[in-house]
mmCIF file of C-alpha atoms in Angstrom:
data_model
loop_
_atom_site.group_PDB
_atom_site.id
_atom_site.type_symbol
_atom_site.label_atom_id
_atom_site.label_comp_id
_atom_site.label_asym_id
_atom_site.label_seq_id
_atom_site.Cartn_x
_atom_site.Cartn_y
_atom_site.Cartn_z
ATOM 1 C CA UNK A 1 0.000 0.000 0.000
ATOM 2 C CA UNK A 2 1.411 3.535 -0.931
ATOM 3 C CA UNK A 3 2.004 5.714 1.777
ATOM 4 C CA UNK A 4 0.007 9.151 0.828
ATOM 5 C CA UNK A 5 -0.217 10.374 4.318
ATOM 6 C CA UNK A 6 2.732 11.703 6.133
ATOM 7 C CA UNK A 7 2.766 14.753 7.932
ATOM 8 C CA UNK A 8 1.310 16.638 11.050
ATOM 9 C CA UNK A 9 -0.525 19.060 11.416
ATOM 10 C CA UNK A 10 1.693 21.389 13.599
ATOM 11 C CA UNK A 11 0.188 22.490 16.806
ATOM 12 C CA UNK A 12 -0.045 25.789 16.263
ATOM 13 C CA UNK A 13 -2.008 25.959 12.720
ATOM 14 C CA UNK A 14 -4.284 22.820 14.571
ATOM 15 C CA UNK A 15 -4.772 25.459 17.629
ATOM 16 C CA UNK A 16 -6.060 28.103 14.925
ATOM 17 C CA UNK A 17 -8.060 25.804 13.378
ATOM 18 C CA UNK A 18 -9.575 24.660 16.164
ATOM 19 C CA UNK A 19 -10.727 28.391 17.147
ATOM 20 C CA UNK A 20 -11.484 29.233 13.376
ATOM 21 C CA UNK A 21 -14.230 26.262 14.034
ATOM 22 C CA UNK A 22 -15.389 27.834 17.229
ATOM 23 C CA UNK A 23 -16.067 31.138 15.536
ATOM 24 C CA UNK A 24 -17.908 29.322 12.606
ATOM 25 C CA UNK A 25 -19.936 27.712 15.428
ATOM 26 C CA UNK A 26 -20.670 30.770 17.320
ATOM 27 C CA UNK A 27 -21.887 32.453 13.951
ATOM 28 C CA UNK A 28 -23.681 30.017 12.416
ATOM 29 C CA UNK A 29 -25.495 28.212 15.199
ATOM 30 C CA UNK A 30 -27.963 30.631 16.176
ATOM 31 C CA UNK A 31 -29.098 30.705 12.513
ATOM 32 C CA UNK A 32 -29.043 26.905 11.821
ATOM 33 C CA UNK A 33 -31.968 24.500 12.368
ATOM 34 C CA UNK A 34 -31.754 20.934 13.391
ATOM 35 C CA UNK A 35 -34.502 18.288 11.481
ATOM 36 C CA UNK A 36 -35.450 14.785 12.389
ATOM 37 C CA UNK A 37 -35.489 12.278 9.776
ATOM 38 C CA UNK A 38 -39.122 12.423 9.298
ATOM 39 C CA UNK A 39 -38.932 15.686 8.874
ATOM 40 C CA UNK A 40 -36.620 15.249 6.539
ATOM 41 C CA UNK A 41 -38.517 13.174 4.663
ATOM 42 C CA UNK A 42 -42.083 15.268 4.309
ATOM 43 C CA UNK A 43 -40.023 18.470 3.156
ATOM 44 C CA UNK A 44 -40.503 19.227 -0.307
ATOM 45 C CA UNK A 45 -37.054 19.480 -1.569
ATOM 46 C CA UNK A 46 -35.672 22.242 -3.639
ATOM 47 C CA UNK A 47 -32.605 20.933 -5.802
ATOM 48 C CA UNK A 48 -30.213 22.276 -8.456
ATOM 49 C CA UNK A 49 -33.379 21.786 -11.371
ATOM 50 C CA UNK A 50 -35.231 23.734 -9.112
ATOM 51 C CA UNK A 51 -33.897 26.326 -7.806
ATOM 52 C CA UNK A 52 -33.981 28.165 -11.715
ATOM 53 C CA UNK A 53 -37.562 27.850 -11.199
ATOM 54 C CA UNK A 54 -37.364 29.272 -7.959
ATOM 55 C CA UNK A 55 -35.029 32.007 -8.939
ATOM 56 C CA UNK A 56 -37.395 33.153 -11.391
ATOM 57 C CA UNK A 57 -40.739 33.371 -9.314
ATOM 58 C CA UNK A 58 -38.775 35.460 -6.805
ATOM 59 C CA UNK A 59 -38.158 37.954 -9.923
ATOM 60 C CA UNK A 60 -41.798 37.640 -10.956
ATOM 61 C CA UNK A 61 -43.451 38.057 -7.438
ATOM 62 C CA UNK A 62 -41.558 41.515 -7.629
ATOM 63 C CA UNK A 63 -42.677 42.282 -11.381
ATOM 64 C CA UNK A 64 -45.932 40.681 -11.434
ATOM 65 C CA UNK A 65 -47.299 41.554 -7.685
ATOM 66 C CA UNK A 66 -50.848 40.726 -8.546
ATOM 67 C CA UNK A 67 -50.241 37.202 -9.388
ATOM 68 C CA UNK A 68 -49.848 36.454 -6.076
ATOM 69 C CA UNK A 69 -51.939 34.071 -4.256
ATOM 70 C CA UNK A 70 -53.400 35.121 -0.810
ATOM 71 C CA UNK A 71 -51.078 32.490 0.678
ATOM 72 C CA UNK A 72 -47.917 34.156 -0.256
ATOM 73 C CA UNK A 73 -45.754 35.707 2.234
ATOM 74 C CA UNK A 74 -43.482 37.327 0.016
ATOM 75 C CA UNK A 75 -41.705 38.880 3.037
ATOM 76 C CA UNK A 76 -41.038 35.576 4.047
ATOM 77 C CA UNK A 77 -39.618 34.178 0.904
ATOM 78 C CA UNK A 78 -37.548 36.907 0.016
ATOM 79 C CA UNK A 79 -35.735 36.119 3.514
ATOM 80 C CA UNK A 80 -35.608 32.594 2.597
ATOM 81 C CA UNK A 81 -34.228 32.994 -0.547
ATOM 82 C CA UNK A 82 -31.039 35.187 0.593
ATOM 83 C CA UNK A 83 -30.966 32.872 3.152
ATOM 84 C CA UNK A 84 -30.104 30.357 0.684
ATOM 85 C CA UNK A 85 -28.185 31.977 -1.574
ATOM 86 C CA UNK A 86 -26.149 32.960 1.999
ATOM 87 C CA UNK A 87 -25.620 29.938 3.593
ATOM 88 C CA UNK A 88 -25.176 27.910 0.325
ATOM 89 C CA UNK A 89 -21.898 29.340 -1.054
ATOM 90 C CA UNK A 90 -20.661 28.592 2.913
ATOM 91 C CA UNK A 91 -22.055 25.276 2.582
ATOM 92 C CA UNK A 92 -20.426 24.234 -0.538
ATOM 93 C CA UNK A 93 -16.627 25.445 0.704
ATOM 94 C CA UNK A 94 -17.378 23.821 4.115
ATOM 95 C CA UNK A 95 -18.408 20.562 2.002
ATOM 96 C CA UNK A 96 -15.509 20.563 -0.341
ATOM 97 C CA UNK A 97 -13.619 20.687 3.352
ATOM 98 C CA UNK A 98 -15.056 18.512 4.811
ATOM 99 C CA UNK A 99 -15.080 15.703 1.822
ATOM 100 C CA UNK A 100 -11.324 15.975 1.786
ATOM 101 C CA UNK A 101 -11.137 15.802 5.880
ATOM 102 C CA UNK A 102 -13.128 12.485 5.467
ATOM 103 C CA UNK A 103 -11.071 11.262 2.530
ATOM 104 C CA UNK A 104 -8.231 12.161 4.595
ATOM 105 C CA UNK A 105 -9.192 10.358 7.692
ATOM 106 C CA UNK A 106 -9.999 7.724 5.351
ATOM 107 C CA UNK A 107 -6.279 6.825 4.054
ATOM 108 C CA UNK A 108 -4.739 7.551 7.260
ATOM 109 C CA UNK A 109 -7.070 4.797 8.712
ATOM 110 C CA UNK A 110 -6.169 2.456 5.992
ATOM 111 C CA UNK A 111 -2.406 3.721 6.251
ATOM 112 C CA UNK A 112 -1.960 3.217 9.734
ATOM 113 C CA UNK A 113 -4.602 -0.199 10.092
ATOM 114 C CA UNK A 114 -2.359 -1.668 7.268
ATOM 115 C CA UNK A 115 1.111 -1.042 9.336
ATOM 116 C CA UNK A 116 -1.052 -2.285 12.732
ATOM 117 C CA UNK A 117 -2.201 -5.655 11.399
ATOM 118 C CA UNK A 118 1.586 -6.367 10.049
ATOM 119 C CA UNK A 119 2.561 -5.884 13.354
ATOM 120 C CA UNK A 120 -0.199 -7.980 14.761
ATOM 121 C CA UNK A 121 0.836 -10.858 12.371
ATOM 122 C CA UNK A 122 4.755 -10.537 13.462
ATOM 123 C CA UNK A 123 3.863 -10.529 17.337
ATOM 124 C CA UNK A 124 1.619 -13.887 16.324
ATOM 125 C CA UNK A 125 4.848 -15.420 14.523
ATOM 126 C CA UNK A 126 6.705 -14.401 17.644
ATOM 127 C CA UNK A 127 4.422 -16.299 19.796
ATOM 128 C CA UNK A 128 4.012 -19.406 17.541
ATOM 129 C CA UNK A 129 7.809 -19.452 17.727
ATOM 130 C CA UNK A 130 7.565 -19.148 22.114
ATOM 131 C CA UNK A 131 9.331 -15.625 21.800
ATOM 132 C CA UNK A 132 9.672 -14.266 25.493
ATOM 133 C CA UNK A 133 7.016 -11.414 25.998
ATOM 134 C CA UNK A 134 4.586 -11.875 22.784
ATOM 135 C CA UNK A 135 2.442 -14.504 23.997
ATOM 136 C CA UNK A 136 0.498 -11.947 25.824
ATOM 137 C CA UNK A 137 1.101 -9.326 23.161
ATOM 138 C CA UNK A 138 -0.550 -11.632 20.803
ATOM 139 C CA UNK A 139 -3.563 -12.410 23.016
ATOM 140 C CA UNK A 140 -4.346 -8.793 23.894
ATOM 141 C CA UNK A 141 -4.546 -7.895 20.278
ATOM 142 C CA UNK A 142 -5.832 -11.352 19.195
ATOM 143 C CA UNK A 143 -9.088 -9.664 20.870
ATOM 144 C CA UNK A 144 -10.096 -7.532 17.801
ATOM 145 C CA UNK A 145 -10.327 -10.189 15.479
ATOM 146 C CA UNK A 146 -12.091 -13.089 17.334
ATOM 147 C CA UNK A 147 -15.657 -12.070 16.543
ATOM 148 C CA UNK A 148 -14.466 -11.576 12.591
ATOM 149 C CA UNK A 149 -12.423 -15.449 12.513
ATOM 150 C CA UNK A 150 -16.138 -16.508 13.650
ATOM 151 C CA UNK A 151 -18.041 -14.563 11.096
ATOM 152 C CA UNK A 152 -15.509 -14.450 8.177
ATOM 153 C CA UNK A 153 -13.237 -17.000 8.910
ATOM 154 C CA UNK A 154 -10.094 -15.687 9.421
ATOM 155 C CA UNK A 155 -7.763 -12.991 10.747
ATOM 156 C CA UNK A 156 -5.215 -10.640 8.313
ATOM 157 C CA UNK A 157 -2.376 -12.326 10.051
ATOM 158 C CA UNK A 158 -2.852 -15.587 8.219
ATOM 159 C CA UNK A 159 -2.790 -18.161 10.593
#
């Protein structure tokens, strides 16, 4: 396996980051809503085919006032729609962030589970072969695999 991860984040740029979040969270927060799944589910959803649509009735609702059904709070929309147009240029950097953050997390798991399990299979060679000390090496990390050699039949040492 290639090794594409390896560096640190230096203290100091992790500290700032770390209080970069904070002030994102202290902003944002107050203005951010939290929905339940099945309220997730009954929304009506606007998407990227709608939102042209969208776009335009908030330009006709301005034009074309008597149009407007009884039900329309255009007060209302209009702050939705900056709303919107707002929080979605933040939500697309902080999603292009935090795709990479999870890709990165990603490969340093794999990276660092990869290194882990060849040392796992050397400390179980080391016991086979009565080496002083790894017999309870190997048992104490013998422990994440026992439920997988049950399920899937094996462990990634090999034996």
């Amino acid at each position: 396996m290639e090794n594409k991860i390896s560096y640190m984040i230096p203290a100091g740029d992790l500290k700032q980051i770390k209080e970069a979040i904070a002030v994102l969270q202290a902003k944002l927060e107050p203005n951010l809503i939290s929905l339940i799944v099945e309220e997730r589910k009954n929304l009506n959803k606007m998407g990227e085919v709608s939102r042209p649509f969208v776009e335009k009735v908030m330009e006709y609702v301005e034009i074309n006032p008597e149009f407007k059904s009884p039900y329309n709070n255009v007060e209302e929309m209009n702050k939705d729609w900056t709303l919107i147009n707002q929080l979605g240029s933040v939500f697309n950097i902080l999603n292009q962030i935090c795709s990479n953050l999870d890709d990165t997390l990603l490969e340093a798991g794999a990276e660092v589970l990869d290194q882990a399990n060849k040392y796992y299979g050397s400390v179980q060679i080391a016991a086979k072969d009565g080496m002083p000390n790894s017999k309870k090496v190997y048992e104490d990390l013998a422990v994440r695999y026992e439920r997988r050699s049950k399920r899937r039949g094996g462990d990634p040492a090999g034996v």
